[in-house]
Short mmCIF file of C-alpha atoms in Angstrom, two decimals:
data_model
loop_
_atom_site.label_atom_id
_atom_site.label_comp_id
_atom_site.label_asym_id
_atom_site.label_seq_id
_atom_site.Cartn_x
_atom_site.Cartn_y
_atom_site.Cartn_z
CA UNK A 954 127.74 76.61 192.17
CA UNK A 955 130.18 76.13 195.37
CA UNK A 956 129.75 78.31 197.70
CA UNK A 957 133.05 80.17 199.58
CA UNK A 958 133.12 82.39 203.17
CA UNK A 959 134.43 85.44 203.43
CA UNK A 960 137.27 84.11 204.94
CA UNK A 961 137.72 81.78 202.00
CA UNK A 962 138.25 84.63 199.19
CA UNK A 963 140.19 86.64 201.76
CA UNK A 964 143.26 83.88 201.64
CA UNK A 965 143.54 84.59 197.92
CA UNK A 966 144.88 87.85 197.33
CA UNK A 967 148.52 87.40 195.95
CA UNK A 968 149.06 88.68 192.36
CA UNK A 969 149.72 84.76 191.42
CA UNK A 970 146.47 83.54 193.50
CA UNK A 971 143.85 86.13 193.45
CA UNK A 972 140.12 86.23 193.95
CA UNK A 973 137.78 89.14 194.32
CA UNK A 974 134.18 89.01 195.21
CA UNK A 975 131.86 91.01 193.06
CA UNK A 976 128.08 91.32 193.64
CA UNK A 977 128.16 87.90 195.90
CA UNK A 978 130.24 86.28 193.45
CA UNK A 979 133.49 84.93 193.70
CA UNK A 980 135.99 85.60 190.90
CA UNK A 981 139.48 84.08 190.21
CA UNK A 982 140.96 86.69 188.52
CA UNK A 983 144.43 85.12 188.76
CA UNK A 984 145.55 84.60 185.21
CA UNK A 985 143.48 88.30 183.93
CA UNK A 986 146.42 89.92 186.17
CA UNK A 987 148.46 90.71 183.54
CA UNK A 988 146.15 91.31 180.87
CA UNK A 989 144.09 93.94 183.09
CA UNK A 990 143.60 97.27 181.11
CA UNK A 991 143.77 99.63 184.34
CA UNK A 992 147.29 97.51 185.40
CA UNK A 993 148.09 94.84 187.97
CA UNK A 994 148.04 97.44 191.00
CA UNK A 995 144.09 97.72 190.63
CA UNK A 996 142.90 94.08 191.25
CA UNK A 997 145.78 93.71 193.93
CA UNK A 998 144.03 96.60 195.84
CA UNK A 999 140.93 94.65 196.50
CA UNK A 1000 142.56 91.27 196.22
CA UNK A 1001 140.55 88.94 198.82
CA UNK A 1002 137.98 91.23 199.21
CA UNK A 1003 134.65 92.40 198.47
CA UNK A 1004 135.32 94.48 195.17
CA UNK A 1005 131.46 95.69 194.38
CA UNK A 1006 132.03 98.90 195.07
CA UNK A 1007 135.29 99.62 193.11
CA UNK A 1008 134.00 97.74 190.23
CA UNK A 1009 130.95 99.84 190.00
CA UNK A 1010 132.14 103.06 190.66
CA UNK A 1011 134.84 102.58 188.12
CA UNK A 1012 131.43 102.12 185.25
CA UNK A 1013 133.08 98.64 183.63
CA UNK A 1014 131.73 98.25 180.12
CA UNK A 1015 129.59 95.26 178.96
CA UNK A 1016 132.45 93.95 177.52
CA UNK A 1017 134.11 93.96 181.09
CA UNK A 1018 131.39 92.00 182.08
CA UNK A 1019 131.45 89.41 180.11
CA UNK A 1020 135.25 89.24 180.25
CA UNK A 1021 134.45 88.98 184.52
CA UNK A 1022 132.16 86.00 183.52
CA UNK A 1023 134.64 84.07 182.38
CA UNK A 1024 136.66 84.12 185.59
CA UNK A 1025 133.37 82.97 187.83
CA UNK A 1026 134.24 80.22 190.22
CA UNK A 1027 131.16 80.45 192.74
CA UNK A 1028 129.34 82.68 195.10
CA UNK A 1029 129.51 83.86 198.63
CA UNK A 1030 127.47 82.30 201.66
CA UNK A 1031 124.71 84.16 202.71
CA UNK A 1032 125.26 86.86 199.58
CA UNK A 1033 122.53 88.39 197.78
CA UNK A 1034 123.28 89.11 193.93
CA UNK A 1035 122.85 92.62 193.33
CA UNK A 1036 121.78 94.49 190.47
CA UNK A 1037 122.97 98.22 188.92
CA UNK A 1038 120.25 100.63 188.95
CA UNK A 1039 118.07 101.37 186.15
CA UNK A 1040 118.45 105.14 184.72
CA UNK A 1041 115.51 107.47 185.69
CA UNK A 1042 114.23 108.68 182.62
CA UNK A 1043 112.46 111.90 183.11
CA UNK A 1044 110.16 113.30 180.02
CA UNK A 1045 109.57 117.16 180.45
CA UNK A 1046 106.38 118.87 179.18
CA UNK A 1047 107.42 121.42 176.23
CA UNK A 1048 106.31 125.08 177.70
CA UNK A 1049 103.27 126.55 175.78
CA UNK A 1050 104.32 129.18 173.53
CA UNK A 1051 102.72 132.46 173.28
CA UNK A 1052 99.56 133.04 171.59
CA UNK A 1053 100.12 135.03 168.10
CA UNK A 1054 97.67 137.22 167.43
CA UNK A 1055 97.23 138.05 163.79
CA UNK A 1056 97.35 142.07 162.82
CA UNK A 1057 94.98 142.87 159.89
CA UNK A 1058 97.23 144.28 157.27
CA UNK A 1059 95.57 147.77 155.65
CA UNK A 1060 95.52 145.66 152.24
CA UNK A 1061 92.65 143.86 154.06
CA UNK A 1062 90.84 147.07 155.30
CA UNK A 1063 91.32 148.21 151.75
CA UNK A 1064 88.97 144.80 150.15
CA UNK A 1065 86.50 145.10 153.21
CA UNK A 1066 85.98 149.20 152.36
CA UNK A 1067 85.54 147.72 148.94
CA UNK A 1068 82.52 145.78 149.68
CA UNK A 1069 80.40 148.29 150.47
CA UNK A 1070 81.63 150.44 147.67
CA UNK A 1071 80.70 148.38 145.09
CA UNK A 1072 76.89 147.76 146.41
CA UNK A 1073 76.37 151.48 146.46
CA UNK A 1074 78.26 151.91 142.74
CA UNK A 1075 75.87 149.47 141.39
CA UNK A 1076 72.83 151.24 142.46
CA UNK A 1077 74.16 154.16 140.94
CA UNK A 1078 75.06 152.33 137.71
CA UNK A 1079 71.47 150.46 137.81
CA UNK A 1080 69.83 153.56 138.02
CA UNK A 1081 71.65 155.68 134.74
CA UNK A 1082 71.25 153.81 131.52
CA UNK A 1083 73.57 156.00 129.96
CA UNK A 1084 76.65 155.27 132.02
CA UNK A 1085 79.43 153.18 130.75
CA UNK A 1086 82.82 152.44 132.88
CA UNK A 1087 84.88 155.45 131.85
CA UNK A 1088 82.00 157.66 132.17
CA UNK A 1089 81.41 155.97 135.76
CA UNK A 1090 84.85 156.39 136.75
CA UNK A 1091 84.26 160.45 135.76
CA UNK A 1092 81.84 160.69 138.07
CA UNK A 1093 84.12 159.72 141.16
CA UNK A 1094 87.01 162.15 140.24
CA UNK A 1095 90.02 162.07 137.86
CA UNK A 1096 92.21 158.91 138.64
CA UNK A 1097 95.08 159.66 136.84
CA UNK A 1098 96.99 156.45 138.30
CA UNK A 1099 94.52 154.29 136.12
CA UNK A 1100 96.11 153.71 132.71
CA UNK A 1101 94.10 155.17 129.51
CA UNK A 1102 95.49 152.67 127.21
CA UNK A 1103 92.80 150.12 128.41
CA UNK A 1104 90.09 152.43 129.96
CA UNK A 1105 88.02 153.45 127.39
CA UNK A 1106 88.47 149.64 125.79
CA UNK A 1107 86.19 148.54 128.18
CA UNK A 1108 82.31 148.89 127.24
CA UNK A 1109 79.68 146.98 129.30
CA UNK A 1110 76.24 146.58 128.63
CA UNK A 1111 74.05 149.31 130.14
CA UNK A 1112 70.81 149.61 132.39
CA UNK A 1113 69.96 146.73 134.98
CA UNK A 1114 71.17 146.15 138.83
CA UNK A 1115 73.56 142.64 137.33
CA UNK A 1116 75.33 144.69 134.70
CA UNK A 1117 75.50 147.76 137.06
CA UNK A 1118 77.20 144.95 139.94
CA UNK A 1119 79.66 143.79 137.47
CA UNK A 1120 81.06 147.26 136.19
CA UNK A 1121 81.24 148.44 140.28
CA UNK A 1122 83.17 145.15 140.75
CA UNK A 1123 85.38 145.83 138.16
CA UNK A 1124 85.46 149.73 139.47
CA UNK A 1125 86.85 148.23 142.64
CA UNK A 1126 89.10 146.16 142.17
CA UNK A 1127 91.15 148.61 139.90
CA UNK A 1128 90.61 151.35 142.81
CA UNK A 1129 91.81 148.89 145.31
CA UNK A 1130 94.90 147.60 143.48
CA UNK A 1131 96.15 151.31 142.96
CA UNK A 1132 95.36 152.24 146.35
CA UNK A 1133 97.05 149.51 147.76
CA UNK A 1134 100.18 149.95 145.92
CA UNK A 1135 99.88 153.47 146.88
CA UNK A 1136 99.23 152.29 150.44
CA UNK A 1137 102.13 149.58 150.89
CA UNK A 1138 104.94 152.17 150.24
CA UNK A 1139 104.30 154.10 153.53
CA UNK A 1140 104.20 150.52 155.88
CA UNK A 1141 107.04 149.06 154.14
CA UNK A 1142 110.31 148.98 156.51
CA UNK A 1143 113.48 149.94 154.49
CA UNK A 1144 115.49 147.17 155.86
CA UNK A 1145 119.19 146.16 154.62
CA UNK A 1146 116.67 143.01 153.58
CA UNK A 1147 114.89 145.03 150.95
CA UNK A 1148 117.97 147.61 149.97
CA UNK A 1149 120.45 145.39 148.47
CA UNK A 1150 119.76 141.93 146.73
CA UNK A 1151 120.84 138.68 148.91
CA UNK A 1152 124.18 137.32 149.25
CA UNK A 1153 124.46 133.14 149.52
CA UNK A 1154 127.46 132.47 150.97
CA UNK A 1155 129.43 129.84 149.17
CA UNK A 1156 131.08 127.41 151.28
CA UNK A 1157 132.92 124.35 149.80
CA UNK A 1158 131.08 121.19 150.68
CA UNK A 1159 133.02 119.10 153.86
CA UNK A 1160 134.19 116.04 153.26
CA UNK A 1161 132.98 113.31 155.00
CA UNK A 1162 135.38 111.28 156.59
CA UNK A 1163 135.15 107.89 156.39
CA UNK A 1164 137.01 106.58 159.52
CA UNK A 1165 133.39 107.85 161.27
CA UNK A 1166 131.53 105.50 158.68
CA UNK A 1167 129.10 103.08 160.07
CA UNK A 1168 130.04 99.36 158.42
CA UNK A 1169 129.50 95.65 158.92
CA UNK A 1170 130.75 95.61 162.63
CA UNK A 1171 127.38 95.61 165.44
CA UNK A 1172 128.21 96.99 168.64
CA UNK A 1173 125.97 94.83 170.24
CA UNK A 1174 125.89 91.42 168.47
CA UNK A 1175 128.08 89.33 167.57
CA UNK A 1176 128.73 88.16 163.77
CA UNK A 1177 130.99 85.58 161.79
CA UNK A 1178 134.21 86.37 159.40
CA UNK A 1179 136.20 83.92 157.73
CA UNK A 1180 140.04 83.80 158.25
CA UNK A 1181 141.51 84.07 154.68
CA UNK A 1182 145.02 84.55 155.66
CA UNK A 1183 147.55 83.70 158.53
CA UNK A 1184 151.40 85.19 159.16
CA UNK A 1185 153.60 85.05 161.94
CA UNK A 1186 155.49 88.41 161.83
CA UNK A 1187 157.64 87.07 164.88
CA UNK A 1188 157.90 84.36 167.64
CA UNK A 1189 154.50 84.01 168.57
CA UNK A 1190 152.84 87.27 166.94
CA UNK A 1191 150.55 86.70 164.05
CA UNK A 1192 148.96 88.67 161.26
CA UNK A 1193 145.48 87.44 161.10
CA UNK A 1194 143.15 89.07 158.18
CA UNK A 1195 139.47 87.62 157.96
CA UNK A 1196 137.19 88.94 154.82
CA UNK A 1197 134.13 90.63 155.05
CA UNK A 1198 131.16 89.40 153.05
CA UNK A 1199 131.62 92.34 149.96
CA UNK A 1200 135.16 93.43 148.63
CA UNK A 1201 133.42 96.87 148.85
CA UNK A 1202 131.84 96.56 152.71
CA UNK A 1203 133.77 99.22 155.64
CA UNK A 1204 134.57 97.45 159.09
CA UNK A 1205 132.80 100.37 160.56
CA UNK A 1206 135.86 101.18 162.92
CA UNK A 1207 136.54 104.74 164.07
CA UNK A 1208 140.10 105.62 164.56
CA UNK A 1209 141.43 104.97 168.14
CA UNK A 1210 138.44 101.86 169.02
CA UNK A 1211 138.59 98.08 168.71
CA UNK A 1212 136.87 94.78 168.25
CA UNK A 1213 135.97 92.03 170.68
CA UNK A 1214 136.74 88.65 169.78
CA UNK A 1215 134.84 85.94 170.94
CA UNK A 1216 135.33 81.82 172.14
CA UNK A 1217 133.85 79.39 173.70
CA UNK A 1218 136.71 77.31 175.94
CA UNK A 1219 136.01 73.60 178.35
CA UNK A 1220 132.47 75.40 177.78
CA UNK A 1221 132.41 79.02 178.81
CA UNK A 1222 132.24 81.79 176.71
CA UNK A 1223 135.70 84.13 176.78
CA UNK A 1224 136.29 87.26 174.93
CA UNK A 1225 138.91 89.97 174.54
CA UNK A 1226 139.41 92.83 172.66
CA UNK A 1227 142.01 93.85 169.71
CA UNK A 1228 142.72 97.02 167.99
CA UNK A 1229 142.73 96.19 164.01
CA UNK A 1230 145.87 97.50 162.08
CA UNK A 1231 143.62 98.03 159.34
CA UNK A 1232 140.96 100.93 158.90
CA UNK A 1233 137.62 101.78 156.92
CA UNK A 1234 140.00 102.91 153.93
CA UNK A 1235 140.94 99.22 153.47
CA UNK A 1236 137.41 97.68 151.93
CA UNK A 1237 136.55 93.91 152.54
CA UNK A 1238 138.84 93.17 154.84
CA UNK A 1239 140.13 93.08 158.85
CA UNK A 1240 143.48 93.12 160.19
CA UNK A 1241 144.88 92.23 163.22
CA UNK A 1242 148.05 91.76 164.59
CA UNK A 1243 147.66 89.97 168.00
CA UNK A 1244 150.65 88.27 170.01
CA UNK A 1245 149.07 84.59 171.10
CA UNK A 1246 150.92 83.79 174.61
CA UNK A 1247 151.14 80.11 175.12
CA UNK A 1248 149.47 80.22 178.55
CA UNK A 1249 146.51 82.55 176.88
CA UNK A 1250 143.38 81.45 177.52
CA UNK A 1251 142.02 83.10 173.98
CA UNK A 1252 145.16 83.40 172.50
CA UNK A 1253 147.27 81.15 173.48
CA UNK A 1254 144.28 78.03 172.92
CA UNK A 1255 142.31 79.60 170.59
CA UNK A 1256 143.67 82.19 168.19
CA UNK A 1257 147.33 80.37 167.96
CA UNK A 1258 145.48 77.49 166.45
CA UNK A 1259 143.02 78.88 163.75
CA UNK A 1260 143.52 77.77 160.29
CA UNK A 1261 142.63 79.42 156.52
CA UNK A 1262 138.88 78.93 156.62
CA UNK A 1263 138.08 78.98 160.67
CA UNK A 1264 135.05 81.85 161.54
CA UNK A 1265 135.46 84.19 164.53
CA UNK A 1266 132.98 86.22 166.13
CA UNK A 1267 133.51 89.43 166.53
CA UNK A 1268 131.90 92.48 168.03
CA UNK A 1269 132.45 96.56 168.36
CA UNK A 1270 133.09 99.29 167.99
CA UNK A 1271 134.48 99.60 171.63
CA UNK A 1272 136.77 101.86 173.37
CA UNK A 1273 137.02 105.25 175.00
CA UNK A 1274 138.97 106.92 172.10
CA UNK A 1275 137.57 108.39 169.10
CA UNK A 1276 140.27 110.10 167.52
CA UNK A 1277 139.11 113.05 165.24
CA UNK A 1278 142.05 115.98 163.63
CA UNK A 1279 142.24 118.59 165.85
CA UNK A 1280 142.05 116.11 168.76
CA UNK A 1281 145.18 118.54 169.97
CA UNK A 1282 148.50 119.62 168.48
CA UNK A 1283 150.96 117.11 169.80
CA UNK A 1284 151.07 113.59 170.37
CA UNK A 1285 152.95 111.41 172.63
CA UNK A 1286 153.36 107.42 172.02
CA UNK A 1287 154.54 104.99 174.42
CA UNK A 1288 154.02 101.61 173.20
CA UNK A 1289 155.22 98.17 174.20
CA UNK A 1290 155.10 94.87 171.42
CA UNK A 1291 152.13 94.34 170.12
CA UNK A 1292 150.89 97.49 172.03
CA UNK A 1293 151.96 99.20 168.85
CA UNK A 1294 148.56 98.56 167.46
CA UNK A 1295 146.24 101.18 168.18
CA UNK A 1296 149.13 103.38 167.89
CA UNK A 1297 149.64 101.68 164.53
CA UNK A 1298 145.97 102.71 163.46
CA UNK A 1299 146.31 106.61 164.70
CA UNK A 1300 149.76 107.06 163.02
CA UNK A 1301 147.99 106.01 159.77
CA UNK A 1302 144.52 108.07 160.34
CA UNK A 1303 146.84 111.50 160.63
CA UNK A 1304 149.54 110.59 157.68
CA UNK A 1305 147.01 109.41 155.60
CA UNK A 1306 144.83 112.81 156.05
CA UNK A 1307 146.57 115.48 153.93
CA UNK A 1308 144.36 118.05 156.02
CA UNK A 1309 145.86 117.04 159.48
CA UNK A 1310 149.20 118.91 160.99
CA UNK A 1311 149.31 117.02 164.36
CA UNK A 1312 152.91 116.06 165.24
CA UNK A 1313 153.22 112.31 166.78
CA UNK A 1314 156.55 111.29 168.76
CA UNK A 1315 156.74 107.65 169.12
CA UNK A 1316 158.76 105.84 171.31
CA UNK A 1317 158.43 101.94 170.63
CA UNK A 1318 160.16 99.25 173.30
CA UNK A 1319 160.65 95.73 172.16
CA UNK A 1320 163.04 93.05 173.51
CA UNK A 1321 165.30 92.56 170.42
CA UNK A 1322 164.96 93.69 166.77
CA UNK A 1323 163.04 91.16 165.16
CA UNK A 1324 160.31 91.90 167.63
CA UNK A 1325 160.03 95.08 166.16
CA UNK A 1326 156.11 94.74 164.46
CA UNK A 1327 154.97 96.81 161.27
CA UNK A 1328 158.43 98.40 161.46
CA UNK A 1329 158.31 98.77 157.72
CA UNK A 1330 155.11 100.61 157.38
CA UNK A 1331 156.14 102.51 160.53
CA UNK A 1332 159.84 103.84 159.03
CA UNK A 1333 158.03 104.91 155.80
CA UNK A 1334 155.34 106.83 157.30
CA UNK A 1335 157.89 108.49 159.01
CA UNK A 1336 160.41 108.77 156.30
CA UNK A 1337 157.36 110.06 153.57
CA UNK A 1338 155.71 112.52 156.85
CA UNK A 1339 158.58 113.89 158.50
CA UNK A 1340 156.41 116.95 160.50
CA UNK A 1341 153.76 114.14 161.27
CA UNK A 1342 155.73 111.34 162.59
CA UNK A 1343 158.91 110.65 164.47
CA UNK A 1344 160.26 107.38 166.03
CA UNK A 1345 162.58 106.13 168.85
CA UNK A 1346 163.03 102.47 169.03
CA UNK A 1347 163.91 100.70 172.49
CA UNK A 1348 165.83 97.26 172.55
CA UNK A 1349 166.30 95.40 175.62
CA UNK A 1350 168.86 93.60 173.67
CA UNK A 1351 169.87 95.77 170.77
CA UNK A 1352 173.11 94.93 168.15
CA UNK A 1353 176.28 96.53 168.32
CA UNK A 1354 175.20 98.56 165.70
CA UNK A 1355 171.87 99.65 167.25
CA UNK A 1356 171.33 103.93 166.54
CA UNK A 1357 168.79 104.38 169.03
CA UNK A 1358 167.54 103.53 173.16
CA UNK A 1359 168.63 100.55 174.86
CA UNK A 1360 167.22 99.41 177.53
CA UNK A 1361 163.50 100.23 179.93
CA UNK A 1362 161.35 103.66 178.65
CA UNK A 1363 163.36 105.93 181.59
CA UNK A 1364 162.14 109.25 182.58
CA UNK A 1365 164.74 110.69 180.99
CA UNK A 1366 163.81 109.40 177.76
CA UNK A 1367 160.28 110.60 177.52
CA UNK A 1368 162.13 114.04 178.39
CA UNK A 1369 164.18 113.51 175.04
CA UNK A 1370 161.84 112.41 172.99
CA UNK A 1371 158.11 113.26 173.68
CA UNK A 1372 156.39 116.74 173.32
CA UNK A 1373 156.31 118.51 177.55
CA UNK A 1374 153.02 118.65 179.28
CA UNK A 1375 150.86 121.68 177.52
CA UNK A 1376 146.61 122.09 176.95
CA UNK A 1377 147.36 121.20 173.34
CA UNK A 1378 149.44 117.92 174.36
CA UNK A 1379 148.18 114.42 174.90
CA UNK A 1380 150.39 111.12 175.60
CA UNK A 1381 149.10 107.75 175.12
CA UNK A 1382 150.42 104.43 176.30
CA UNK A 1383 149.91 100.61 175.34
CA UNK A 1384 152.07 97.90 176.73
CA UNK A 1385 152.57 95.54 179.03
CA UNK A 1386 151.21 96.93 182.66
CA UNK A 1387 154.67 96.87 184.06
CA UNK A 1388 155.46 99.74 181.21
CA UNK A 1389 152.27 101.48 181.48
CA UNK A 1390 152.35 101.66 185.21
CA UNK A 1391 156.33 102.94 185.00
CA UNK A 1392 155.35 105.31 182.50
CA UNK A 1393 152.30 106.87 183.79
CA UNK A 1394 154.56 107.93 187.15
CA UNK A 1395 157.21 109.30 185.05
CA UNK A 1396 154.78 111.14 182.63
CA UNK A 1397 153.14 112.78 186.54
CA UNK A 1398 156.58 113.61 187.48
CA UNK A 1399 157.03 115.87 184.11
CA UNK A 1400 153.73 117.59 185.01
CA UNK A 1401 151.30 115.83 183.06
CA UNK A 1402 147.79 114.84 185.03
CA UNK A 1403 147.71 111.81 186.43
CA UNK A 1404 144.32 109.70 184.59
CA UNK A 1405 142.03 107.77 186.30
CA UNK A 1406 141.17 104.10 186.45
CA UNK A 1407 139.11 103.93 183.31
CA UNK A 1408 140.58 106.33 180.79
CA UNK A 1409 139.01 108.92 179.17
CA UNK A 1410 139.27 111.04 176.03
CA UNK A 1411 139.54 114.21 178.05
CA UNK A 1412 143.09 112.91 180.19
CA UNK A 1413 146.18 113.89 179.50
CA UNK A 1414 147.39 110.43 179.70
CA UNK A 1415 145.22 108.18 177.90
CA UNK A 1416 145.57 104.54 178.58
CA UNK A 1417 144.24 101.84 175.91
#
């Protein structure tokens, strides 16, 4: 590959004509600008430098990766190539547990005491010819526990040591067994276990629910679907829905993650990632409605030109969010075109659950009108979930008739029409990085914490 100086890569670090150097090698991240999840303000920070460190200490995905391959140009004179560290994997030895020592229980003295008892009643029984059991038993005392129903029932044959063993051994183990009984009373604990019966508690079964289903999807390989059907919803947006290989099979998507998409373009491998509209509810199927820019290296040379028929690779889940009810009580939605998405898929997930009370605000920012995507499915959750789901539509261009925001997503109108900053409050934004960046200051200036450079589930402000 060519090789570049330092002082090469460090004359490239406009937002139109940017390289960054990562691990030796020299990126041209130029055209990923406006496509970069974490906004444009993050590669211009270490445009025409060595970006290593920021790149690992931010913990990029394997998806990022690969996505970073795409952009390779060459490497740096003199560089090494550098590799992350492996995880340590420590294995701890379980602590021994204390020896148990076994108590002998006075059941068990009981049988041993019996043992010598019955040698020394068969002697005795040997000896007198004239002895039968009930007559033996006189001879040790009145037992009145012993029933009389079956005592004098039993007659043994007398004289001889055998038949003198067998009627002590049969002595025994009647003495024993009342003794015992007898016995067990005094070293029984009365417990709340032994005074009243137990109680089962009955609880009703949990559903299981099947946005958390695993399905077709691998996280870690990639695997073919067939596009079955093709729509443009608006200039350059299209509804693309490939079929899985059963009418009955689950995508395997949880609720707030997406799917990589992958291409091979002039011979290198290129992949992005989508949020589907559709969900685990719909079987056999994945949606996806993805805006193909005519400069787009995946979309606008690759997806924009698929026909009825064409297989895609795909790959997931992925994503930071895993949306679950009672995720928090309120919901804030700033979302920008096709950004609408993975807002698209949560909106559904909570209408769609009878069981789940969280209260979305939405505010949605399109150019004109007819850019407005899913707007039908979007008005009737709304109109059919009224506590669930509220809208506010932005036009750049709007018609004289237009009944809601004109114009950019202000301060002023997150103030109006998204939940304030609270422990129970999250806001989530998907747009262009222009948006998201404008947003996330105005959101900081309300009081909400300011996120990081890779989002997580735990911000305030999540970022998709």
């Amino acid at each position: 590959m060519q090789e570049y100086t330092v002082e090469d890569v460090a004359g490239h670090k406009t937002r139109d004509d940017l390289w960054v150097v990562v691990h030796g090698k020299v990126y041209d991240v130029s055209k990923y600008v406006r496509d970069h999840p974490g906004g444009a303000d993050v590669l211009i920070d270490v445009a025409g430098t060595d970006a290593t460190t920021a790149y690992e200490e931010v913990g990029h995905s394997e998806e990022a990766d690969e996505i970073l391959k795409g952009y390779l140009i060459g490497t740096v004179k003199g560089s090494h190539d550098t590799s992350r560290p492996k995880a340590v994997r420590l294995i701890l030895k379980a602590p021994e547990g204390p020896k148990v020592v076994k108590k002998s229980s006075p059941i068990s003295a009981i049988t041993m005491a019996a043992i010598p008892l019955a040698g020394g009643l068969s002697l005795l029984l040997a000896s007198d010819n004239r002895l039968s059991l009930p007559h033996a038993l006189a001879k040790f005392g009145s037992l009145s526990q012993l029933s009389p129903v079956w005592l004098p029932a039993v007659h043994l044959p007398r004289g001889g040591f055998s038949n003198g063993f067998i009627t002590a051994t049969l002595l025994c183990a009647a003495v024993g067994g009342v003794i015992g009984t007898q016995l067990s009373r005094f070293t029984q604990i009365e417990s709340g276990f032994t005074k009243y019966p137990p109680h089962m508690k009955s609880k009703g079964v949990a559903r299981s629910n099947p946005q958390l289903a695993r399905g077709w999807l691998e996280p870690k390989e990639y695997k073919n679907l067939p596009l079955v059907r093709k729509d443009m919803l608006s200039p350059n947006v299209f509804l693309f829905v490939f079929q899985l290989p059963s009418r009955g099979d689950v995508i395997g998507i949880p609720t707030g993650q997406h799917v990589a998409i992958k291409a091979t373009i002039d011979g290198k491998d290129v992949s992005r990632s989508y949020t589907p509209v559709s969900n685990n509810i719909d079987l056999g199927r994945l949606e996806l409605v993805i805006k193909c820019y005519p400069d787009g290296l995946l979309t606008g040379r690759y997806l924009a030109n698929l026909k009825v028929g064409d297989k895609v690779l795909f790959r997931g889940p992925k994503g930071a969010m895993r949306y679950r009810k009672g995720f928090c009580k309120k919901i804030g939605m700033v979302a920008g075109g096709t950004g609408i998405t993975p807002m698209y898929q949560l909106i559904r997930a909570i209408c769609e659950d009878d069981t789940d009370t969280t209260a979305v605000s939405l505010i949605y920012a399109n150019r004109t009108e007819e850019d407005i995507l899913l707007r039908k499915e979007l008005d009737t959750f709304a109109k059919n979930y009224p506590q669930n789901l509220k809208i506010w539509y932005m036009l750049d261009q709007p018609p004289q008739t237009w009944a809601y925001g004109k114009g950019f997503v202000t301060q002023a109108a997150m103030t109006s029409h998204l939940p304030g900053p609270s422990s129970d409050t999250k806001v989530m934004l998907c747009g262009p990085p222009g948006m998201v960046n404008a947003s996330k200051k105005a959101l900081v200036a309300l009081g909400f914490e300011m996120p990081g450079a890779v989002s997580k589930m735990t911000d305030q402000i999540f970022c998709f």
